[in-house]
Coordinates of C-alpha atoms and ligand atoms in Angstrom, one line a residue:
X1 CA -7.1 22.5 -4.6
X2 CA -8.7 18.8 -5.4
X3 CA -10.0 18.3 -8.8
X4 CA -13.8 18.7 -6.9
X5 CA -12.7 21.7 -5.4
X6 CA -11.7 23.2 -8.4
X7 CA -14.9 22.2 -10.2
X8 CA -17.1 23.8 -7.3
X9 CA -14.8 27.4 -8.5
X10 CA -15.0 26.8 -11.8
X11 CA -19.2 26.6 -11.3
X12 CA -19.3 29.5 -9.2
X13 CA -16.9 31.5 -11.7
X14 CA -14.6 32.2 -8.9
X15 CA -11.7 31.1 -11.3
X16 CA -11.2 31.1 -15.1
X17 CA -9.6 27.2 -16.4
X18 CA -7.5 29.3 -17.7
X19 CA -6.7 31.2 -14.4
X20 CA -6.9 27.4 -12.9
X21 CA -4.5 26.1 -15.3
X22 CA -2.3 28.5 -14.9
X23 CA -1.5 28.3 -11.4
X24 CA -0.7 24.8 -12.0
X25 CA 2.0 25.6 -14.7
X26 CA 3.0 28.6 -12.4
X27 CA 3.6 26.1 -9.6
X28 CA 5.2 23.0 -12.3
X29 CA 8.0 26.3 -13.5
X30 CA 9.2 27.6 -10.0
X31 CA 9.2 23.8 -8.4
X32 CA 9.5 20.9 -10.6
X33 CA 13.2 21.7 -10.6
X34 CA 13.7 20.3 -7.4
X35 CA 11.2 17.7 -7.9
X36 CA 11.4 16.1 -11.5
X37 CA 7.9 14.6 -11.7
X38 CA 7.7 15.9 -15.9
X39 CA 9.7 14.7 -18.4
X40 CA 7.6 17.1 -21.1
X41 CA 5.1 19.7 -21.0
X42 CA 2.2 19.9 -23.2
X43 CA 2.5 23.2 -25.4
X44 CA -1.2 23.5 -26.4
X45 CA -2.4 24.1 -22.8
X46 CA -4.3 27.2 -23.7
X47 CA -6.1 26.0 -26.3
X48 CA -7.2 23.5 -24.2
X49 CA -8.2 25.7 -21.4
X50 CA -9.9 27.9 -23.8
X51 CA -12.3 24.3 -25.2
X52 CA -12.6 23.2 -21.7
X53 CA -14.0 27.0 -21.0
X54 CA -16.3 27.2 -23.8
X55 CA -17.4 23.4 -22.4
X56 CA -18.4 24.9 -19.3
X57 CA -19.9 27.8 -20.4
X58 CA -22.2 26.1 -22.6
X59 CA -23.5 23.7 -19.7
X60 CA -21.7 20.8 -20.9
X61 CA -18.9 20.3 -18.4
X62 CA -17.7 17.2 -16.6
X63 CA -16.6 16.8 -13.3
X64 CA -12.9 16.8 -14.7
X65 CA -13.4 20.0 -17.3
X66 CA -10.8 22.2 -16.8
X67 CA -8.8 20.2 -14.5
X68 CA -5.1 19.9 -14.9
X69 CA -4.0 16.0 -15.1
X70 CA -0.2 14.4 -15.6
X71 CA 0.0 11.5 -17.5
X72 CA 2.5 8.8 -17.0
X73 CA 5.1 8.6 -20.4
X74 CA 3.8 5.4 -21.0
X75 CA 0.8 6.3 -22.5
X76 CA 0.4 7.7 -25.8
X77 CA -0.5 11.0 -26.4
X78 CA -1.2 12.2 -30.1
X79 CA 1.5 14.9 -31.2
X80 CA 3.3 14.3 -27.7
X81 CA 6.2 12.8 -27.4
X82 CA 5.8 9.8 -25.3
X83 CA 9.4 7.8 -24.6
X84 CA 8.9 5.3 -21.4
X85 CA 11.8 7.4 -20.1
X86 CA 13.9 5.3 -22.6
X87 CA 16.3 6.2 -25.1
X88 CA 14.9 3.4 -27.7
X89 CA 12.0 5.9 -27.5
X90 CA 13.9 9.2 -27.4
X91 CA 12.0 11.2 -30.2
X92 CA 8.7 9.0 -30.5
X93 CA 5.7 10.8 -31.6
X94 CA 2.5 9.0 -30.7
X95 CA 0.1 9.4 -33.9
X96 CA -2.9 8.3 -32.1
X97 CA -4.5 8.6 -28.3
X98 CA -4.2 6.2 -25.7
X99 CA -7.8 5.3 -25.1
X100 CA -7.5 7.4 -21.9
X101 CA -6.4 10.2 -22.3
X102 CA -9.1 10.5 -25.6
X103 CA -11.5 10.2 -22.9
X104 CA -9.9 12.8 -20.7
X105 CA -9.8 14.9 -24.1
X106 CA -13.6 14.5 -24.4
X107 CA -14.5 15.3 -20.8
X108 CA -12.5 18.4 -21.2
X109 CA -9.3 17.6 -18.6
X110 CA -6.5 19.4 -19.4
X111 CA -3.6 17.3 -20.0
X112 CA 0.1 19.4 -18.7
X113 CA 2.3 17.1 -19.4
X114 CA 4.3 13.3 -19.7
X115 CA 5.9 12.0 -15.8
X116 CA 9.3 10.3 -15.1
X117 CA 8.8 6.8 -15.0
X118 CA 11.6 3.5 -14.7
X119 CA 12.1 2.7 -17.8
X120 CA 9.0 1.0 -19.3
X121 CA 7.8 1.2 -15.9
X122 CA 10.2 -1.5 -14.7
X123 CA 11.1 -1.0 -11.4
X124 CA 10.2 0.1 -7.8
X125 CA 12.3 3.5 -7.6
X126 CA 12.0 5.8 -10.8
X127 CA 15.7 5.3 -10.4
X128 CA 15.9 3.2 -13.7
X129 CA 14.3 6.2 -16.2
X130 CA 16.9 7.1 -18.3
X131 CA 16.7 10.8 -18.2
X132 CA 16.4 12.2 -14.6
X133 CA 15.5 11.3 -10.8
X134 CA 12.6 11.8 -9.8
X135 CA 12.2 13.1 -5.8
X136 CA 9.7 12.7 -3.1
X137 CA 7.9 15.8 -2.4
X138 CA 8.0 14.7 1.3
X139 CA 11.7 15.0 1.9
X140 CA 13.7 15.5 -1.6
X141 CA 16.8 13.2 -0.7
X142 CA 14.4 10.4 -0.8
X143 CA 12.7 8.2 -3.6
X144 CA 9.1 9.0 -4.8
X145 CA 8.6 5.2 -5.6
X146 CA 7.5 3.5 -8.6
X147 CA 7.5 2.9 -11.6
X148 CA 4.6 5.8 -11.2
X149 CA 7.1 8.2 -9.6
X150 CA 6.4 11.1 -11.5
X151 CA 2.6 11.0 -11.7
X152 CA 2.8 10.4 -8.0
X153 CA 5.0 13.3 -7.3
X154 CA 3.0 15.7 -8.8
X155 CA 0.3 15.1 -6.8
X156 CA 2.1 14.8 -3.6
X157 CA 3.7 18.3 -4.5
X158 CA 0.3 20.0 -5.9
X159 CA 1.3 20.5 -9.5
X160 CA -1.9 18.6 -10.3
X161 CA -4.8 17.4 -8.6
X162 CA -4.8 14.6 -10.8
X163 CA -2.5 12.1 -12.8
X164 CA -2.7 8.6 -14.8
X165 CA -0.1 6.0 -14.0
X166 CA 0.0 2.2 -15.0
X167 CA 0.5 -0.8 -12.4
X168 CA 1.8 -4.0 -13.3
X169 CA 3.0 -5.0 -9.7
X170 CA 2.1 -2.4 -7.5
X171 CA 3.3 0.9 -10.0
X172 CA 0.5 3.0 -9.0
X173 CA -0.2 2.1 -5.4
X174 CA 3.6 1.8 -4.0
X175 CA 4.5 5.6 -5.3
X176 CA 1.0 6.3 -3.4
X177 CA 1.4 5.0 -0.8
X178 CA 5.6 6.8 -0.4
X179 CA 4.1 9.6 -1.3
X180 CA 1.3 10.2 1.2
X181 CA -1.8 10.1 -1.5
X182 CA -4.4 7.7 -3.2
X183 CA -3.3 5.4 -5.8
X184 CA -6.0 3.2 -7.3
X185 CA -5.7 -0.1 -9.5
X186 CA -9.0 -1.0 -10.7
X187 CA -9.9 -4.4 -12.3
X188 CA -8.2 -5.8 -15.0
X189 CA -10.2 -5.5 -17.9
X190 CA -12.1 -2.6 -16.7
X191 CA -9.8 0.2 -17.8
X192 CA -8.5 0.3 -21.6
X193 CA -5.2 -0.5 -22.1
X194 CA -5.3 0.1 -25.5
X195 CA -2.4 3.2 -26.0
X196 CA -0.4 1.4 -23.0
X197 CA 3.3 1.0 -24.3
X198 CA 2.8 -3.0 -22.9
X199 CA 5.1 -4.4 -20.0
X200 CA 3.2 -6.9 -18.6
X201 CA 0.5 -7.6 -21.0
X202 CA -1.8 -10.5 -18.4
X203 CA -0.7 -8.0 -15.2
X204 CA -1.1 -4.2 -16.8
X205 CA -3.8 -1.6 -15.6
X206 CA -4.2 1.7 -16.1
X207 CA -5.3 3.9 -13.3
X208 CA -5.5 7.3 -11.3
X209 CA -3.7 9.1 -8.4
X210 CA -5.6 11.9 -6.6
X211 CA -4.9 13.6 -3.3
X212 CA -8.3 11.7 -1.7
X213 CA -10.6 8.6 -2.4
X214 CA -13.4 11.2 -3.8
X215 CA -11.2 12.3 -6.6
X216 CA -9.2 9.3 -7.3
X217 CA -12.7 7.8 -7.6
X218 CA -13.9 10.6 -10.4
X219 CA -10.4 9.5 -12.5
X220 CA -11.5 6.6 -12.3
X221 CA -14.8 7.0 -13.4
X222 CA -13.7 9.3 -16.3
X223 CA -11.5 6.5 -17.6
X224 CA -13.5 3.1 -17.5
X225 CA -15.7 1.7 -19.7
X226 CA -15.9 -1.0 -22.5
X227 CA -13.7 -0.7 -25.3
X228 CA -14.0 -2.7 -28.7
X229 CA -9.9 -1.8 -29.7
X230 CA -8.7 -3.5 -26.1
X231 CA -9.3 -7.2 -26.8
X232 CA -8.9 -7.7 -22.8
X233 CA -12.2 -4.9 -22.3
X234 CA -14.5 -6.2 -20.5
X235 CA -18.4 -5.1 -21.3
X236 CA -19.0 -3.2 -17.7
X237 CA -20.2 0.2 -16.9
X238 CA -17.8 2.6 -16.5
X239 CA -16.9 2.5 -12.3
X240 CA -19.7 4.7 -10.8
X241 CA -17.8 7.2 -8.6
X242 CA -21.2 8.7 -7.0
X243 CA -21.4 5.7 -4.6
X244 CA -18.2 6.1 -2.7
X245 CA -19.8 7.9 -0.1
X246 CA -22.1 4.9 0.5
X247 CA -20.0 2.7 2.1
X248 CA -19.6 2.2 6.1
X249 CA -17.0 0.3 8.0
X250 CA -19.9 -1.0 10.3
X251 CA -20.4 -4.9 9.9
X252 CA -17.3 -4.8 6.9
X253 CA -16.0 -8.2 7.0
X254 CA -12.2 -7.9 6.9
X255 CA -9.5 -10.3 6.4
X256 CA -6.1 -9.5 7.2
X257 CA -3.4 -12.0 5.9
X258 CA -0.7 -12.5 8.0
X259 CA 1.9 -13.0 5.0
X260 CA 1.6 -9.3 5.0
X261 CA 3.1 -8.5 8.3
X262 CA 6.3 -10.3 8.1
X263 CA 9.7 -9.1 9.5
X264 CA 10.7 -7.3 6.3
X265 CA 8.0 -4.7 8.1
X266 CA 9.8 -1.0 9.2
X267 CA 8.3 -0.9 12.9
X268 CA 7.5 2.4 12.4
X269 CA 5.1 1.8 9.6
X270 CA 3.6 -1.1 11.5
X271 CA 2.7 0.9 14.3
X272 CA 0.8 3.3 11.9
X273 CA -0.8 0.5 10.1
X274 CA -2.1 -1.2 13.1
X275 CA -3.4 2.2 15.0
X276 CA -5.6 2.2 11.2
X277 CA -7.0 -1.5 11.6
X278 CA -7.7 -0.1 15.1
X279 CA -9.5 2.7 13.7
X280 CA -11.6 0.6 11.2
X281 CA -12.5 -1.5 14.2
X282 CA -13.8 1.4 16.3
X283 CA -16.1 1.9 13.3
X284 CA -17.4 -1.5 13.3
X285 CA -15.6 -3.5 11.2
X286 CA -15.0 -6.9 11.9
X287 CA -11.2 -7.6 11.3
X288 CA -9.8 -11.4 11.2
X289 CA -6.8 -12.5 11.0
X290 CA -5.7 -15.2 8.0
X291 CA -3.3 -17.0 6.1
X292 CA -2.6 -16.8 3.0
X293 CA 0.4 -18.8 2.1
X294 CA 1.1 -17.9 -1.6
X295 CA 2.0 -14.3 -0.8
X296 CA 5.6 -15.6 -0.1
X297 CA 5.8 -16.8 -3.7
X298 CA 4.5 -13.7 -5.8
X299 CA 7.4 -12.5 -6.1
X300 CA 9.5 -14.9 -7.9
X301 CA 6.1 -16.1 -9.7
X302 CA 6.3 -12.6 -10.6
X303 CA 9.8 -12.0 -11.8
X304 CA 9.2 -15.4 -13.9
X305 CA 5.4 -13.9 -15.7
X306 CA 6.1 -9.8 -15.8
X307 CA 9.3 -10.6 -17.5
X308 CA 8.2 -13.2 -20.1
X309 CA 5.5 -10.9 -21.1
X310 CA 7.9 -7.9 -21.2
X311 CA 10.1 -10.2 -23.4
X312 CA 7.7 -10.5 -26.1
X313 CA 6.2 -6.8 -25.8
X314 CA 9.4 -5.0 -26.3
X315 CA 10.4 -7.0 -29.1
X316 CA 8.7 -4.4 -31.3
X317 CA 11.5 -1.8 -30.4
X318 CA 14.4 -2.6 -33.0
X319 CA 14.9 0.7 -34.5
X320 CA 12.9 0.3 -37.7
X321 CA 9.2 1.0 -36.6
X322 CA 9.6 3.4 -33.4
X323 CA 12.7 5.8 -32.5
X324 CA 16.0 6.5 -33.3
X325 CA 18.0 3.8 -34.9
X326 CA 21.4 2.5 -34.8
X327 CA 24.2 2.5 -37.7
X328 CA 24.9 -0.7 -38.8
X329 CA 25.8 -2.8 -41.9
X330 CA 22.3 -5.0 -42.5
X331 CA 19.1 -5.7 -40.7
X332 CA 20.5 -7.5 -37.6
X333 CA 22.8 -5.2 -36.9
X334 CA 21.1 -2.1 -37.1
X335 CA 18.6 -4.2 -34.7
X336 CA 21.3 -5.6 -32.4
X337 CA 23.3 -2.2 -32.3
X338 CA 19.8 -0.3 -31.8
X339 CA 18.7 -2.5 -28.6
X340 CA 22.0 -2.4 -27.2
X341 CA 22.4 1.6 -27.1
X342 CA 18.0 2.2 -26.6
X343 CA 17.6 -0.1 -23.5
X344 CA 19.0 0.6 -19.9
X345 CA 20.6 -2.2 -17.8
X346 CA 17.4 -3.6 -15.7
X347 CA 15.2 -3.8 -18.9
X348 CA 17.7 -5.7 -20.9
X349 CA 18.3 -8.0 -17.6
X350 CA 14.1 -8.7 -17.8
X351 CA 14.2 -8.9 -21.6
X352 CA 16.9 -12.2 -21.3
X353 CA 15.4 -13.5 -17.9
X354 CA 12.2 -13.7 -19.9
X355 CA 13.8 -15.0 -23.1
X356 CA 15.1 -17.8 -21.1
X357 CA 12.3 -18.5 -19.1
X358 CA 10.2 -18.7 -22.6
X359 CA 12.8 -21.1 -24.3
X360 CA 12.8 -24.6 -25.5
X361 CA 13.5 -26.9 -22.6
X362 CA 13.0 -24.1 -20.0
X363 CA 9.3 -22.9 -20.7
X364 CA 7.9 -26.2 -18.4
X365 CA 10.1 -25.6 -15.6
X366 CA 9.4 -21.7 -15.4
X367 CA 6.6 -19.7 -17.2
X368 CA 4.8 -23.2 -16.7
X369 CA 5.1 -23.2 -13.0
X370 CA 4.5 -19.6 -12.4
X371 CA 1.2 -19.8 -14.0
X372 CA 0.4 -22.8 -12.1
X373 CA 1.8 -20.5 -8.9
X374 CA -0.3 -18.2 -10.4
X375 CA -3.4 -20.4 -10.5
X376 CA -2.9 -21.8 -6.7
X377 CA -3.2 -17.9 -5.5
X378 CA -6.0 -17.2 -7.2
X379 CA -7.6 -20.1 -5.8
X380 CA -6.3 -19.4 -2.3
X381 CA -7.7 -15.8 -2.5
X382 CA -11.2 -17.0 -3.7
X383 CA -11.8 -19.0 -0.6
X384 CA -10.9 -15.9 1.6
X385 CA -13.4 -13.4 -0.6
X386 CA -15.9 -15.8 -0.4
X387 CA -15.9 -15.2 3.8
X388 CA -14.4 -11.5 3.8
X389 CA -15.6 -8.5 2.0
X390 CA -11.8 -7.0 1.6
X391 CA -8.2 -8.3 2.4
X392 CA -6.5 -5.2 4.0
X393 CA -2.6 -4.6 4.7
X394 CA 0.5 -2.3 4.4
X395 CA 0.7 -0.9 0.4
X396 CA 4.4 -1.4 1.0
X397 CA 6.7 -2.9 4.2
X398 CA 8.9 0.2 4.3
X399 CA 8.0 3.7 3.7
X400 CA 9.9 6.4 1.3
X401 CA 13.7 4.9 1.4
X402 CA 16.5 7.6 0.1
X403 CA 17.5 7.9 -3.7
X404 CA 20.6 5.6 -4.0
X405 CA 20.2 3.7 -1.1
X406 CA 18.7 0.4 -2.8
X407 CA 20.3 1.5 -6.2
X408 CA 22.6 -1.6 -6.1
X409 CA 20.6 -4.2 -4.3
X410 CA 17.8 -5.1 -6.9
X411 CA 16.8 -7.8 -5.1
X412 CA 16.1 -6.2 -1.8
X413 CA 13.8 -4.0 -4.5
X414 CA 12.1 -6.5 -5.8
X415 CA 11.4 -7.8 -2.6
X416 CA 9.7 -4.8 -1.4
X417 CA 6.5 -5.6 -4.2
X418 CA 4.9 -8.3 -2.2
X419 CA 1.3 -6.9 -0.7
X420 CA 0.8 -4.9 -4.1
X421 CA 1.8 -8.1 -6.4
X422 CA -1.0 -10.5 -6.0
X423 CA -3.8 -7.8 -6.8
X424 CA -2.3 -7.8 -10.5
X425 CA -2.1 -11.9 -10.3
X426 CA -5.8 -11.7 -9.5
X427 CA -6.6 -8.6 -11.7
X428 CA -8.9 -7.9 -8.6
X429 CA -9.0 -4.0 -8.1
X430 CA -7.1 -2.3 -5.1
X431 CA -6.2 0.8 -3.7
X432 CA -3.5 2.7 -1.8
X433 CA -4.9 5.3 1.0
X434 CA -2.5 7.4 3.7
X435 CA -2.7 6.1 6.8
X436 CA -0.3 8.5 8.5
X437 CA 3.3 9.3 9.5
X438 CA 6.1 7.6 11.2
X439 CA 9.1 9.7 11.3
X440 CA 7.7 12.9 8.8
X441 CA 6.8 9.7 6.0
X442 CA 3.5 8.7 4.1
X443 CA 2.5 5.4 5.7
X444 CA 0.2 3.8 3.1
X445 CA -2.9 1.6 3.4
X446 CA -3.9 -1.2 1.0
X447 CA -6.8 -2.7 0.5
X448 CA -8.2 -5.2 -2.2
X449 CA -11.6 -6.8 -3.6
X450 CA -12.9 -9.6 -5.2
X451 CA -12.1 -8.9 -9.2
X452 CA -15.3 -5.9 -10.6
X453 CA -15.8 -4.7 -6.8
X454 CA -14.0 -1.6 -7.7
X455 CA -16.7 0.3 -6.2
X456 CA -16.8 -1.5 -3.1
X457 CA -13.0 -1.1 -2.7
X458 CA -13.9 2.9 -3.3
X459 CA -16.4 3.2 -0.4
X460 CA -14.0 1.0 1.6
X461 CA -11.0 3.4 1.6
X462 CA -13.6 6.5 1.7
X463 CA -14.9 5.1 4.7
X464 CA -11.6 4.5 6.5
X465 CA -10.1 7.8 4.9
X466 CA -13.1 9.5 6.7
X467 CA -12.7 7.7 10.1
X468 CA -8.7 7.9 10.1
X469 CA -9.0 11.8 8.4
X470 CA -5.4 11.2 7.2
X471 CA -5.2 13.2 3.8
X472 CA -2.4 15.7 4.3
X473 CA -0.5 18.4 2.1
X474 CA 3.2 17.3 1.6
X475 CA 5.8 19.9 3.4
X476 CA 6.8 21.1 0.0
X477 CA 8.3 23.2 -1.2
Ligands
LIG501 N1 8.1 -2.9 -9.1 C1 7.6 -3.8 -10.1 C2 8.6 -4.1 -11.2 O1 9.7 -3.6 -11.1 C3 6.3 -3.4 -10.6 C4 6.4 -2.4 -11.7 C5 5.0 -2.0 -12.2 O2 4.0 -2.2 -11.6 N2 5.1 -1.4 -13.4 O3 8.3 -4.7 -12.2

């Protein structure tokens, strides 16, 4: 069931949240073997179905009372251990809310469980967490995506309607988009990150998965707003998820860079992605083609910023304030000794790319020039939102590619981030919608918007979602 089905039983008293919530768990115990999207289950899930309950017996419900959510292990959760699938992290106990899920709290969600992640959400595979693969519910031998992987895989394979992940480079709306569902990064700034273990401090958003645009929309809805202990808030409305259905593809002025169509593009996946720009055409939209030549640097503008920031943000983990800590004679070797065991191999390969890049003598030459990088693309970008209402593209060139297969070429990985990077250079909002199948896998669809159109972004993909009526179930199990 969606999240907006299960509100319309819950109304009707066709089903008890805790009869709801239970087939959730039901489905999580017999499957999530195969699949690994949890890394921890919440153990107060009945109490909480019993308060969402008494919620919507009294009249006050939300549209999200009583629905089961995932949250990504990067966001902290109050008495639940939260540990960025990293050992440094291995027994950490939140003692506080992420601003997020105390909003999900409030409108009576009920939060199952903490999703496999790469470690502190660095990488493109959830092959970097440090506890378990995570598999896509499409075909298990093959990768979910990432860094999202988990809260993207339990969507895909119906163990929620709803989950939370963070994007930094494309974390929620690459898993989306292998996964066959919706995957939504709204604008910087208009989601609290406050409660976010930090990666990428300039680049980070929090935001939702759902099976369709409607409830991706109500996530999204449920989680924005101002907040005074997120320096980088902004004072907006929350994003008003009743006005998805307003949009129409008649008249839409789109632009479709042609950086994003490059050779790097599985043939397969083009052919889906071009029958969709078809599609929206037949509705009336007015597609152009453009250039936009800064997409071919956002990757190693990227891998200069994402890492710097990441350098500085996980210099807080040294044993003595979060997590387990190392034996060791003194304070710097407790510290060394306690970095060395806690982080994996690709987060202590950003934390010294990013050291050095931030150094004496080297900060000019690289975190210098990838701001400057940084600065050309947002420019570039303005000129084309000024003419076109959205830029549209593939979410990623290639679709689900099999656990293992990439495992030791990191920079074919990295590669791969290119249409989802420059929506977190721009903090503009985008979003991640199926588009189809080419041989049994997701094909996903990406749009953007000028930074605080999330709503227009919404009706965008609800419009196209209606005309291309792609949403399907996962073959699983
Ligand atoms: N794949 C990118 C990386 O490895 C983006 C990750 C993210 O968005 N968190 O950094």
């Amino acid at each position: 069931m969606t999240a907006a089905d299960l509100a319309r039983a819950y109304a009707r008293r066709e089903l008890s949240v805790r009869e709801g919530v239970q087939s959730s768990l039901d489905r999580i115990n017999e499957f999530d073997g195969q699949v690994g999207a949890f890394l921890k289950l919440a153990e107060d899930v009945g109490d909480q179905a019993d308060r969402a309950q008494a919620m919507l017996d009294a009249g006050e419900g939300t549209p999200l009372t009583g629905v089961p959510v995932a949250l990504k292990d990067n966001l902290s959760t109050r008495g639940l251990r939260t540990t960025c699938a990293s050992k440094i992290l291995s027994d950490y106990v939140p003692p506080f809310d992420a601003t997020v899920v105390a909003k999900l709290k409030e409108q009576g969600a009920i939060i199952l469980g903490k999703t496999n992640l790469d470690e502190f959400a660095m990488g493109t595979s959830t092959e970097n967490s440090a506890y378990q693969l995570t598999h896509n519910p499409w075909d298990l031998a093959r990768s979910p995506g990432g860094s999202s992987g988990g809260s993207a895989a339990s969507v895909a394979a119906g163990f929620t309607p709803l989950s939370l992940g963070s994007d930094t480079g494309g974390s929620i709306r690459q898993p989306a988009s292998l996964c066959g569902i919706v995957g939504f990064k709204p604008t910087y700034g208009r989601v609290s990150r406050y409660g976010l273990v930090a990666f990428g401090s300039s680049l980070d958003q929090i935001g939702p998965f759902g099976f369709n645009v409607e409830d991706t929309a109500l996530m999204a809805e449920a989680i924005s707003g101002h907040d005074p202990r997120d320096s980088t808030s902004l004072r907006h409305a929350p994003i008003d998820a009743s006005s998805v259905r307003n949009g129409s593809l008649k008249g839409l002025r789109v632009a479709v860079p042609k950086e994003f169509f490059g050779d790097s593009m599985h043939a397969g996946l083009r052919a889906v992605v071009e029958q969709a720009l078809d599609t929206m055409r037949k509705e009336g939209a007015i597609l152009e083609e453009v250039s936009l030549p800064s997409i071919q640097y956002c990757v190693t503008t990227y891998y200069i910023i994402a890492p710097a920031e990441a350098s500085s943000n996980l210099a807080r983990f040294d044993g003595i304030r979060y997590g387990p800590r190392a034996e060791g004679s003194g304070h710097i070797s407790v510290v060394e000794r306690t970095r060395a065991e806690g982080f994996g191999h690709e987060v202590k390969a950003r934390i010294m790319i990013g050291t050095y890049a931030l150094s004496a003598g080297y900060y000019d030459a690289y975190y210098l020039r990838a701001q400057q990088v940084r600065g050309l693309m947002v420019q570039e970008f303005k000129s084309v939102f000024d003419k076109y209402d959205v830029v549209v593209g593939p979410t990623s060139p290639v679709p689900a590619f099999k656990i293992g297969e990439l495992k030791n070429d990191p920079m074919a990985l990295k590669l791969l981030d290119f249409c989802t990077i420059p929506a977190n250079m721009l903090g503009c909002p985008a979003i991640s919608i199926n588009a189809g199948l080419t041989d049994g896998l997701p094909v996903g669809l990406h749009f953007m918007a000028p930074p605080l159109a999330d709503e227009r972004v919404l009706q965008v993909a609800y419009a196209t979602e209606q005309a291309l009526g792609a949403t399907m179930r996962a073959p699983f199990p």
